[in-house]
Amino acid sequence: MATPGEPCTGLRVWNQTEQEPVAYHFLSLCFLRTAGSWVPPMYLWVLGPIYLFYIHRHGQCYLRMSHLFKIKMVLGFALILLYTFNAAIPLWRIHQGLSQAPELLIHPTVWLATMSFATFLIHMERKKGVRASGVLFGYWLLCCLLPVINTVQQASAGSFHQEPLHHLATYLCLTLVVAELVLSCLVDQPPFFSEESQPLNPCPEAEASFPSKAMFWWASGLLWKGYRKLLGPKDLWSLGRENSSEELVSQLEREWRRSCNVLPGHKGHSGVRAPETEAFLQPERNQRGPLLRAIWRVFRSTFLLGTLSLVISDAFRFAVPKLLSLFLEFMGDRDSSAWTGWLLAVLMFLSACLQTLFEQQHMYRAKVLQMRLRTAITGLVYRKVLVLSSGSRKSSAAGDVVNLVSVDIQRLVESVIYLNGLWLLFLWIIVCFVYLWQLLGPSALTAVAVFLSLLPLNFFITKKRSYHQEEQMRQKASRARLTSSMLRTVRTIKSHGWECAFLERLLHIRGRELGALRTSTLLFSVSLVSFQVSTFLVALVVFAVHTLVAEDNAMDAEKAFVTLTVLSILNKAQAFLPFSVHCIVQARVSFDRLAAFLCLEEVDPNGMVSSPSRCSSKDRISIHNGTFTWSQESPPCLHGINLTVPQGCLLAVVGPVGAGKSSLLSALLGELLKVEGSVSIEGSVAYVPQEAWVQNTSVVENVCFRQELDLPWLQKVLEACALGSDVASFPAGVHTPIGEQGMNLSGGQKQRLSLARAVYRKAAVYLLDDPLAALDAHVSQQVFKQVIGPSGLLQGTTRILVTHTLHVLPQADQILVLDNGTIAEMGSYQDLLHRNGALVGLLDGARQPASEGEGGAHAAATGDDLGGFPGGGKPTHRAERPRPTEAGPVKGSTTSEAQTEPSLDDPEATELIAGENSVRYGRVKTTTYLSYLRAVGTPFCTYTLFLFLCQQVASFCQGYWLSLWADDPVVDGRQMHAALRGWVFGLLGCLQAIGLFASMAAVFLGGARASGLLFRSLLWDVARSPVGFFERTPVGNLLNRFSKETDTVDVDIPDKLRSLLTYAFGLLEVGLAVTMATPLAIVAILPLMLLYAGFQSLYVATSCQLRRLESASYSSVCSHMAETFQGSLVVRAFRAQAPFTAQHDALMDENQRVSFPRLVADRWLAANLELLGNGLVFVAATCAVLSKTHLSAGLVGFSVSAALQVTQTLQWVVRSWTDLENSMVAVERVQDYTHVPKEAPWKLPTCTAHRLWPCGGQIEFRDFGLRHRPELPMAVQGVSLKIHAGEKVGIVGRTGAGKSSLAWGLLRLQEAAEGDIWIDGVPITHVGLHTLRSRITIIPQDPVLFPGSLRMNLDLLQEHTDEGIWAALETVQLKAFVTSLPGQLQYECAGQGDDLSVGQKQLLCLARALLRKTQILILDEATASVDPGTEMQMQAALERWFTQCTVLLIAHRLRSVMDCARVLVMDEGQVAESGSPAQLLAQKGLFYKLAQESGLA
């Protein structure tokens, strides 16, 4: 060894002919001293210029000259002086004539230049605002190596008296460098002038030192806070601008536009357009290429930096087996010095730690990239939704868009982690084979053969599993569609007693789904076993071949356990490679779907020319020779339209169903594809759609619709739209939240709210698509008079009113009659009457059913009554009682799981999250785990644990047996019992494989069993709940239980449970191996266990809360996306794209505020637990060094190699436990409805009604009363009346009078609060619900169809022949229509009959009612939403088929009840009047007033 003052001459480390242990060559102090001399300067001179360039480009404001900076500079100058002194001494000695080795001059000179550069970097960091430097931290850490070596060398030599100055310089250098290292662990003060305002709760990463950043300690504060209390919105960090949605989407959109514009043949958009009308992005050729290039340009720097971290991590990953080899070589050499073992233990620890830190930095950057990519692409999708054409919207449902966001984007961003696996894993495989060749020679080639032989098996399993997974997904999608349809139409299903039929159908689909799931999971178990056992198989074959063939065939510890360590890395590569390929392939499919969606047809910005209002202009709207179509493939729906609407005109548009009335408004809005002609509108536009669209927000926000609040105008608008009293009755007035899809409003309230939104706009042009259809007659007249009519709020504006309410036509300035897509006639009301054309035909058709009681076809049409306001009096309006289907606004009703957290910083919104709809906090209760285990089965659980224990015992015995094999004595180059050792090793491996497969299969099969039972229980609990339960529970909540939560129970819980058990038992094996080999390790393992428990407690408590918050916030993003998709027509009409985009960005940012802490918490756990695992490796190695004299190399190899495998096992135990706990929330949620009160039994064992009951249909109410909920007043009270068999009774009254409540009471949808109802002498409470409901037919106001064939919809219980069905269709005049459909009766209805018109659906419902042939028929405003022609068809069919039946006709069109034998007039829940229509008109009571309001008296 060189003395302190002499150079390393004759370094034996480079002499490869010397027969000394390899460890000696690379671990001599002289070699380490040489490395310590040159590595730090090379490090800084390579990275320093790059770092300078980076901080010059990305620098911020300069920092204050703090005390920290001053001390760093003083220490830097001290080091410069010290190395100046060290360089001067050799020069002085040379000057004195003493010969000096060149290194004594070169080394201090190089270090002097390097220290000067480091001091310059400290200065530049302050100028550029760098508060913590990773480059300089690494430099000072490396600088410590040489002074430490010199100090050890000099202290051991004991030559202080010979060269005191050299010793003092060494000690001073070590002190100064360590001081600089300590100071580099601190963070400097913030910049003097900050360019950006400081957020309220900034992310602590900016304030963190480099070691804190490397090990993610800066997140510890949030984790500690989450452990001590429930995390709230204010506890989460503010989002940096670099992660904000606005910034990321604008970057990606800008790059995509650039990519699209450079496409060959691409034509850029000409001219300048307003942002609201500009087409988004429509590449004409390649769909995938431009988007991929744009993503690469925006995110490449983050990706490449993460890739660099991964490559460095892999370098240290492969250093560990080499160091283990040296360590086992040291353990086998009894003459080697102890310091070599200590040094190797430290190097193994440092290599493992550096691998951990660089790998976690790669994962951190990849996860941040995933988060940013998801934000950017979701933003692109949202912006595309706002510009989709009508044709594109028909090809993509709202569910498809949500699926695109929640599934496809997720798959795409998850593929980021696997991209490097496509090339880096091949490098892994090459390095592993090089290692194996060094260890075993040509025997390593057999490993290639084994791995190649396993590949076909794995690919076959993957292919078969993919088939069964696809089958499961198909069944799941089918189940989800049917479940959604059932929940949205539950009132209709219960009214008809169809629950059992739907449950049977649903459970049949569920059975097929679980069957595919079981097969898929069993194949997955085989795949997992093949991957995990492949290490054993390769080792067995390699060891066998090596033992039988190789010359030096003795199996020592180095060959055995280093081979196993290398094979474990190789196995990871082999397992990860096909998985990476699979994920990339899936991501490519999803990427193609995204690109295809983003390139869908958009609204033509030139389809309608909108210009600002000009006072001099007479015409507001004009269409010249317009021909329009919904899409390029479909035929034109409007032909040759020429239309001019002057300023202030009220134009009424009428015509039969399918004439093109709504299409005309769509053409005016620019929604239709313009084939020829021109469309222009002057001034701002407000639009009221036929189907009201309301947002999941408050009343005031729905009405103001992103405009400033003008309270007096708001009150005026609400009163005019007949919403004043309704809003006053709401719990929070105008601030009452509206439920999802307006679920807590009646149909009339939704329509009037939609109208109020348009009126509040103060637009110049109003396009109104039949807003009066869903309103009662008196409300309709009030709204028309005060809003739409000549004296309403909209007077002076240009209004186009599409309507079926013909009595308002005399109030219109002009009337346009459409027929088959063309203008049949146009003119004033009187002109068109005199022409006796299309309008007269419509009026005649509307009046025919009631002409006998009205004295002529046009008598009332020409009088003042048709104006609708006899006597000029204002009709009184009371608060409309919300339909129990959408029970009145209840605080918190908006917070379905899709909208649990609209704004994390909004305390009011957070308060609304209450009860079952809220985000769940705290740990999962033990009872939840027990309920799941009970569903699995106690014997099954015990059997599974036993199997896991058996396979782990086999694994431990296998490793221990290998250590015994390695320690067998070698005689004449061979081991005596090699064959026996090999056979037993193979037998133990086979037993482990069998046990592993059996244990995993048991977990998956038990999970499928539990999932089936829990789903059946959930389905039964929901199906048996009364209608009131569905009124109070948002559909989103129920759908979430049946889709997301059920999927979690199906797939996630068994998989997480399998992972937890596998890792936990593996951890026990490692602990046993280490303590058995070195019992002294227990002393160190106990503190490690305490730290492990602490980390686990901090992480689990916080991670569970963050995951639930993230799920809730992302659900709000998906919900807003779906809501915007459904209302995009309204958003575009109001030119509100910019505010909606801003709202989406805000929702995404709130989601990012939760996603970012969660991913940081994951990295915090991984980094710290892997460091703990590395500590266990260090403990095992150091204990082996201490016990070297009585330990065999084989046992040490078993202990240390096992400890090396535990590094990632530690974190995966905690991660699996956390994932399992998060998934267990799903079990809590599917059991939420277990204790919900259930409705009466469907079937009674002793039913008082005979099989043909009721024979006549006599109904008797005996002091009947009911209330919708216990806390509400009586909706009906004191009703006592008898309805004779075969009598036709009309029931009328104002909104909220209790008309429909009588029908619900008759069907027991609401149970009686007092009194009873008798049918044919039998109390209905003595009859099972299904028996009762199957003997009564109801035709509701809203026609309901279900997913499935037309025949299934007409004959759900399969009780009728095709002939009977065709006869019913002929009766309702739909036979010709159904015959023209593809498949005829087997025609599949899209969704809920979305491809049929409202009139056609209502006629199909009528045909369904005709087939039931019951003695009692209830028409609950069945003709309210159809045109007069369809109403006439329905009346005619009912007259023929139900002449002998008892008919209850609930109507708000009094014209419908004029031919009834008796009319009941309801008022405030009581029967106010009863008698024939003529008698009631003669009494001039309440019925007379209603008739006056309807223009019939």
PDB file of N, CA and C in Angstrom, residues 21-77:
ATOM      1  N   PRO A  21      -7.714 -12.988  -4.909  1.00  0.00           N
ATOM      2  CA  PRO A  21      -9.168 -12.809  -5.033  1.00  0.00           C
ATOM      3  C   PRO A  21      -9.501 -11.542  -5.806  1.00  0.00           C
ATOM      4  N   VAL A  22     -10.546 -11.660  -6.630  1.00  0.00           N
ATOM      5  CA  VAL A  22     -10.958 -10.501  -7.439  1.00  0.00           C
ATOM      6  C   VAL A  22     -11.311  -9.332  -6.541  1.00  0.00           C
ATOM      7  N   ALA A  23     -11.925  -9.605  -5.401  1.00  0.00           N
ATOM      8  CA  ALA A  23     -12.322  -8.530  -4.504  1.00  0.00           C
ATOM      9  C   ALA A  23     -11.155  -7.650  -4.131  1.00  0.00           C
ATOM     10  N   TYR A  24      -9.967  -8.265  -4.020  1.00  0.00           N
ATOM     11  CA  TYR A  24      -8.820  -7.459  -3.597  1.00  0.00           C
ATOM     12  C   TYR A  24      -8.479  -6.408  -4.636  1.00  0.00           C
ATOM     13  N   HIS A  25      -8.547  -6.810  -5.931  1.00  0.00           N
ATOM     14  CA  HIS A  25      -8.142  -5.891  -6.996  1.00  0.00           C
ATOM     15  C   HIS A  25      -8.967  -4.606  -6.967  1.00  0.00           C
ATOM     16  N   PHE A  26     -10.270  -4.745  -6.816  1.00  0.00           N
ATOM     17  CA  PHE A  26     -11.144  -3.575  -6.933  1.00  0.00           C
ATOM     18  C   PHE A  26     -11.407  -2.900  -5.603  1.00  0.00           C
ATOM     19  N   LEU A  27     -10.899  -3.456  -4.532  1.00  0.00           N
ATOM     20  CA  LEU A  27     -11.197  -2.885  -3.229  1.00  0.00           C
ATOM     21  C   LEU A  27      -9.947  -2.479  -2.472  1.00  0.00           C
ATOM     22  N   SER A  28      -8.816  -2.393  -3.179  1.00  0.00           N
ATOM     23  CA  SER A  28      -7.612  -1.918  -2.505  1.00  0.00           C
ATOM     24  C   SER A  28      -7.759  -0.431  -2.227  1.00  0.00           C
ATOM     25  N   LEU A  29      -7.154   0.008  -1.127  1.00  0.00           N
ATOM     26  CA  LEU A  29      -7.245   1.426  -0.764  1.00  0.00           C
ATOM     27  C   LEU A  29      -6.605   2.302  -1.828  1.00  0.00           C
ATOM     28  N   CYS A  30      -5.594   1.774  -2.500  1.00  0.00           N
ATOM     29  CA  CYS A  30      -4.931   2.577  -3.523  1.00  0.00           C
ATOM     30  C   CYS A  30      -5.855   2.830  -4.709  1.00  0.00           C
ATOM     31  N   PHE A  31      -6.609   1.777  -5.097  1.00  0.00           N
ATOM     32  CA  PHE A  31      -7.561   1.954  -6.194  1.00  0.00           C
ATOM     33  C   PHE A  31      -8.684   2.928  -5.787  1.00  0.00           C
ATOM     34  N   LEU A  32      -9.162   2.771  -4.564  1.00  0.00           N
ATOM     35  CA  LEU A  32     -10.213   3.660  -4.102  1.00  0.00           C
ATOM     36  C   LEU A  32      -9.704   5.092  -4.014  1.00  0.00           C
ATOM     37  N   ARG A  33      -8.447   5.247  -3.622  1.00  0.00           N
ATOM     38  CA  ARG A  33      -7.885   6.598  -3.533  1.00  0.00           C
ATOM     39  C   ARG A  33      -7.778   7.237  -4.908  1.00  0.00           C
ATOM     40  N   THR A  34      -7.419   6.414  -5.891  1.00  0.00           N
ATOM     41  CA  THR A  34      -7.336   6.924  -7.259  1.00  0.00           C
ATOM     42  C   THR A  34      -8.714   7.343  -7.765  1.00  0.00           C
ATOM     43  N   ALA A  35      -9.724   6.471  -7.504  1.00  0.00           N
ATOM     44  CA  ALA A  35     -11.092   6.814  -7.920  1.00  0.00           C
ATOM     45  C   ALA A  35     -11.562   8.074  -7.208  1.00  0.00           C
ATOM     46  N   GLY A  36     -11.263   8.166  -5.890  1.00  0.00           N
ATOM     47  CA  GLY A  36     -11.683   9.350  -5.144  1.00  0.00           C
ATOM     48  C   GLY A  36     -11.023  10.614  -5.620  1.00  0.00           C
ATOM     49  N   SER A  37      -9.850  10.495  -6.238  1.00  0.00           N
ATOM     50  CA  SER A  37      -9.145  11.686  -6.728  1.00  0.00           C
ATOM     51  C   SER A  37      -9.737  12.211  -8.021  1.00  0.00           C
ATOM     52  N   TRP A  38     -10.210  11.307  -8.888  1.00  0.00           N
ATOM     53  CA  TRP A  38     -10.593  11.733 -10.226  1.00  0.00           C
ATOM     54  C   TRP A  38     -12.096  11.744 -10.485  1.00  0.00           C
ATOM     55  N   VAL A  39     -12.858  10.968  -9.740  1.00  0.00           N
ATOM     56  CA  VAL A  39     -14.300  10.910 -10.003  1.00  0.00           C
ATOM     57  C   VAL A  39     -14.990  12.244  -9.716  1.00  0.00           C
ATOM     58  N   PRO A  40     -14.760  12.913  -8.541  1.00  0.00           N
ATOM     59  CA  PRO A  40     -15.461  14.193  -8.292  1.00  0.00           C
ATOM     60  C   PRO A  40     -15.174  15.263  -9.334  1.00  0.00           C
ATOM     61  N   PRO A  41     -13.917  15.502  -9.723  1.00  0.00           N
ATOM     62  CA  PRO A  41     -13.704  16.512 -10.772  1.00  0.00           C
ATOM     63  C   PRO A  41     -14.363  16.152 -12.095  1.00  0.00           C
ATOM     64  N   MET A  42     -14.266  14.871 -12.501  1.00  0.00           N
ATOM     65  CA  MET A  42     -14.919  14.463 -13.751  1.00  0.00           C
ATOM     66  C   MET A  42     -16.425  14.684 -13.668  1.00  0.00           C
ATOM     67  N   TYR A  43     -17.000  14.351 -12.516  1.00  0.00           N
ATOM     68  CA  TYR A  43     -18.450  14.540 -12.305  1.00  0.00           C
ATOM     69  C   TYR A  43     -18.841  16.001 -12.516  1.00  0.00           C
ATOM     70  N   LEU A  44     -18.109  16.909 -11.879  1.00  0.00           N
ATOM     71  CA  LEU A  44     -18.503  18.321 -11.938  1.00  0.00           C
ATOM     72  C   LEU A  44     -18.220  18.930 -13.304  1.00  0.00           C
ATOM     73  N   TRP A  45     -17.097  18.533 -13.933  1.00  0.00           N
ATOM     74  CA  TRP A  45     -16.787  19.138 -15.225  1.00  0.00           C
ATOM     75  C   TRP A  45     -17.675  18.603 -16.346  1.00  0.00           C
ATOM     76  N   VAL A  46     -18.265  17.442 -16.131  1.00  0.00           N
ATOM     77  CA  VAL A  46     -19.223  16.921 -17.128  1.00  0.00           C
ATOM     78  C   VAL A  46     -20.598  17.535 -16.919  1.00  0.00           C
ATOM     79  N   LEU A  47     -21.092  17.496 -15.676  1.00  0.00           N
ATOM     80  CA  LEU A  47     -22.446  17.981 -15.409  1.00  0.00           C
ATOM     81  C   LEU A  47     -22.522  19.488 -15.211  1.00  0.00           C
ATOM     82  N   GLY A  48     -21.442  20.099 -14.756  1.00  0.00           N
ATOM     83  CA  GLY A  48     -21.474  21.532 -14.436  1.00  0.00           C
ATOM     84  C   GLY A  48     -21.879  22.422 -15.588  1.00  0.00           C
ATOM     85  N   PRO A  49     -21.240  22.304 -16.776  1.00  0.00           N
ATOM     86  CA  PRO A  49     -21.660  23.157 -17.901  1.00  0.00           C
ATOM     87  C   PRO A  49     -23.114  22.932 -18.311  1.00  0.00           C
ATOM     88  N   ILE A  50     -23.538  21.658 -18.306  1.00  0.00           N
ATOM     89  CA  ILE A  50     -24.942  21.380 -18.643  1.00  0.00           C
ATOM     90  C   ILE A  50     -25.863  22.041 -17.627  1.00  0.00           C
ATOM     91  N   TYR A  51     -25.485  21.948 -16.371  1.00  0.00           N
ATOM     92  CA  TYR A  51     -26.297  22.548 -15.299  1.00  0.00           C
ATOM     93  C   TYR A  51     -26.337  24.068 -15.435  1.00  0.00           C
ATOM     94  N   LEU A  52     -25.201  24.661 -15.764  1.00  0.00           N
ATOM     95  CA  LEU A  52     -25.156  26.121 -15.962  1.00  0.00           C
ATOM     96  C   LEU A  52     -26.088  26.546 -17.086  1.00  0.00           C
ATOM     97  N   PHE A  53     -26.053  25.801 -18.191  1.00  0.00           N
ATOM     98  CA  PHE A  53     -26.930  26.116 -19.320  1.00  0.00           C
ATOM     99  C   PHE A  53     -28.400  25.994 -18.913  1.00  0.00           C
ATOM    100  N   TYR A  54     -28.703  24.959 -18.133  1.00  0.00           N
ATOM    101  CA  TYR A  54     -30.097  24.742 -17.719  1.00  0.00           C
ATOM    102  C   TYR A  54     -30.595  25.889 -16.843  1.00  0.00           C
ATOM    103  N   ILE A  55     -29.807  26.263 -15.815  1.00  0.00           N
ATOM    104  CA  ILE A  55     -30.290  27.327 -14.920  1.00  0.00           C
ATOM    105  C   ILE A  55     -30.292  28.682 -15.621  1.00  0.00           C
ATOM    106  N   HIS A  56     -29.466  28.819 -16.657  1.00  0.00           N
ATOM    107  CA  HIS A  56     -29.508  30.062 -17.434  1.00  0.00           C
ATOM    108  C   HIS A  56     -30.805  30.155 -18.215  1.00  0.00           C
ATOM    109  N   ARG A  57     -31.287  28.999 -18.745  1.00  0.00           N
ATOM    110  CA  ARG A  57     -32.529  28.991 -19.518  1.00  0.00           C
ATOM    111  C   ARG A  57     -33.762  29.039 -18.629  1.00  0.00           C
ATOM    112  N   HIS A  58     -33.715  28.422 -17.455  1.00  0.00           N
ATOM    113  CA  HIS A  58     -34.896  28.280 -16.608  1.00  0.00           C
ATOM    114  C   HIS A  58     -34.747  29.008 -15.283  1.00  0.00           C
ATOM    115  N   GLY A  59     -33.865  29.958 -15.217  1.00  0.00           N
ATOM    116  CA  GLY A  59     -33.629  30.649 -13.957  1.00  0.00           C
ATOM    117  C   GLY A  59     -34.788  31.546 -13.554  1.00  0.00           C
ATOM    118  N   GLN A  60     -34.834  31.845 -12.254  1.00  0.00           N
ATOM    119  CA  GLN A  60     -35.847  32.736 -11.720  1.00  0.00           C
ATOM    120  C   GLN A  60     -35.174  33.999 -11.195  1.00  0.00           C
ATOM    121  N   CYS A  61     -35.881  34.732 -10.358  1.00  0.00           N
ATOM    122  CA  CYS A  61     -35.304  35.927  -9.757  1.00  0.00           C
ATOM    123  C   CYS A  61     -34.183  35.531  -8.792  1.00  0.00           C
ATOM    124  N   TYR A  62     -33.218  36.449  -8.627  1.00  0.00           N
ATOM    125  CA  TYR A  62     -32.076  36.134  -7.764  1.00  0.00           C
ATOM    126  C   TYR A  62     -32.508  36.067  -6.308  1.00  0.00           C
ATOM    127  N   LEU A  63     -31.657  35.349  -5.530  1.00  0.00           N
ATOM    128  CA  LEU A  63     -31.932  35.154  -4.110  1.00  0.00           C
ATOM    129  C   LEU A  63     -31.245  36.242  -3.289  1.00  0.00           C
ATOM    130  N   ARG A  64     -31.771  36.432  -2.090  1.00  0.00           N
ATOM    131  CA  ARG A  64     -31.106  37.316  -1.140  1.00  0.00           C
ATOM    132  C   ARG A  64     -29.730  36.749  -0.788  1.00  0.00           C
ATOM    133  N   MET A  65     -28.821  37.619  -0.429  1.00  0.00           N
ATOM    134  CA  MET A  65     -27.506  37.165   0.024  1.00  0.00           C
ATOM    135  C   MET A  65     -27.645  36.732   1.478  1.00  0.00           C
ATOM    136  N   SER A  66     -28.085  35.513   1.672  1.00  0.00           N
ATOM    137  CA  SER A  66     -28.405  35.006   2.998  1.00  0.00           C
ATOM    138  C   SER A  66     -27.141  34.560   3.723  1.00  0.00           C
ATOM    139  N   HIS A  67     -27.294  34.269   5.011  1.00  0.00           N
ATOM    140  CA  HIS A  67     -26.175  33.740   5.796  1.00  0.00           C
ATOM    141  C   HIS A  67     -25.724  32.401   5.249  1.00  0.00           C
ATOM    142  N   LEU A  68     -26.660  31.586   4.783  1.00  0.00           N
ATOM    143  CA  LEU A  68     -26.323  30.286   4.218  1.00  0.00           C
ATOM    144  C   LEU A  68     -25.407  30.456   3.012  1.00  0.00           C
ATOM    145  N   PHE A  69     -25.753  31.377   2.125  1.00  0.00           N
ATOM    146  CA  PHE A  69     -24.935  31.630   0.947  1.00  0.00           C
ATOM    147  C   PHE A  69     -23.545  32.128   1.342  1.00  0.00           C
ATOM    148  N   LYS A  70     -23.511  33.028   2.306  1.00  0.00           N
ATOM    149  CA  LYS A  70     -22.213  33.580   2.715  1.00  0.00           C
ATOM    150  C   LYS A  70     -21.310  32.494   3.292  1.00  0.00           C
ATOM    151  N   ILE A  71     -21.867  31.625   4.123  1.00  0.00           N
ATOM    152  CA  ILE A  71     -21.058  30.550   4.715  1.00  0.00           C
ATOM    153  C   ILE A  71     -20.554  29.615   3.631  1.00  0.00           C
ATOM    154  N   LYS A  72     -21.440  29.281   2.640  1.00  0.00           N
ATOM    155  CA  LYS A  72     -21.004  28.419   1.539  1.00  0.00           C
ATOM    156  C   LYS A  72     -19.831  29.043   0.784  1.00  0.00           C
ATOM    157  N   MET A  73     -19.918  30.341   0.524  1.00  0.00           N
ATOM    158  CA  MET A  73     -18.861  31.016  -0.219  1.00  0.00           C
ATOM    159  C   MET A  73     -17.569  31.047   0.594  1.00  0.00           C
ATOM    160  N   VAL A  74     -17.664  31.311   1.911  1.00  0.00           N
ATOM    161  CA  VAL A  74     -16.469  31.331   2.766  1.00  0.00           C
ATOM    162  C   VAL A  74     -15.800  29.961   2.771  1.00  0.00           C
ATOM    163  N   LEU A  75     -16.616  28.908   2.919  1.00  0.00           N
ATOM    164  CA  LEU A  75     -16.044  27.569   2.904  1.00  0.00           C
ATOM    165  C   LEU A  75     -15.449  27.235   1.545  1.00  0.00           C
ATOM    166  N   GLY A  76     -16.079  27.698   0.478  1.00  0.00           N
ATOM    167  CA  GLY A  76     -15.547  27.462  -0.855  1.00  0.00           C
ATOM    168  C   GLY A  76     -14.203  28.133  -1.045  1.00  0.00           C
ATOM    169  N   PHE A  77     -14.084  29.385  -0.609  1.00  0.00           N
ATOM    170  CA  PHE A  77     -12.806  30.081  -0.725  1.00  0.00           C
ATOM    171  C   PHE A  77     -11.753  29.433   0.170  1.00  0.00           C
TER     172      PHE A  77
END
